[in-house]
PDB file of C-alpha atoms in Angstrom:
ATOM      1  CA  THR A   1      -0.019   0.024  -0.070  1.00  0.00           C
ATOM      2  CA  PRO A   2       1.201   3.670  -0.512  1.00  0.00           C
ATOM      3  CA  LEU A   3       1.139   4.231   3.261  1.00  0.00           C
ATOM      4  CA  MET A   4       3.440   1.485   3.703  1.00  0.00           C
ATOM      5  CA  ILE A   5       5.888   2.715   1.041  1.00  0.00           C
ATOM      6  CA  ALA A   6       5.793   6.178   2.456  1.00  0.00           C
ATOM      7  CA  ALA A   7       6.714   4.663   5.866  1.00  0.00           C
ATOM      8  CA  MET A   8       9.541   2.870   4.425  1.00  0.00           C
ATOM      9  CA  HIS A   9      10.742   5.857   2.484  1.00  0.00           C
ATOM     10  CA  ARG A  10      10.741   8.017   5.792  1.00  0.00           C
ATOM     11  CA  ASN A  11      12.568   5.461   7.595  1.00  0.00           C
ATOM     12  CA  GLN A  12      15.304   5.220   4.893  1.00  0.00           C
ATOM     13  CA  ILE A  13      15.518   9.285   5.100  1.00  0.00           C
ATOM     14  CA  GLN A  14      16.056   8.862   8.913  1.00  0.00           C
ATOM     15  CA  LYS A  15      18.704   6.348   8.535  1.00  0.00           C
ATOM     16  CA  SER A  16      20.569   8.425   5.928  1.00  0.00           C
ATOM     17  CA  VAL A  17      20.249  11.472   8.292  1.00  0.00           C
ATOM     18  CA  GLN A  18      21.812   9.286  10.947  1.00  0.00           C
ATOM     19  CA  VAL A  19      24.670   8.370   8.747  1.00  0.00           C
ATOM     20  CA  CYS A  20      25.236  12.002   7.775  1.00  0.00           C
ATOM     21  CA  TRP A  21      25.427  12.892  11.589  1.00  0.00           C
ATOM     22  CA  MET A  22      27.812   9.898  12.267  1.00  0.00           C
ATOM     23  CA  LEU A  23      30.007  11.206   9.450  1.00  0.00           C
TER      24      LEU A  23
END
């Protein structure tokens, strides 16, 4: 469902932000 995809996309963005902060 689109909602599930949006949730996954948001989770991926959060992970990317975490990686940026770690760097």
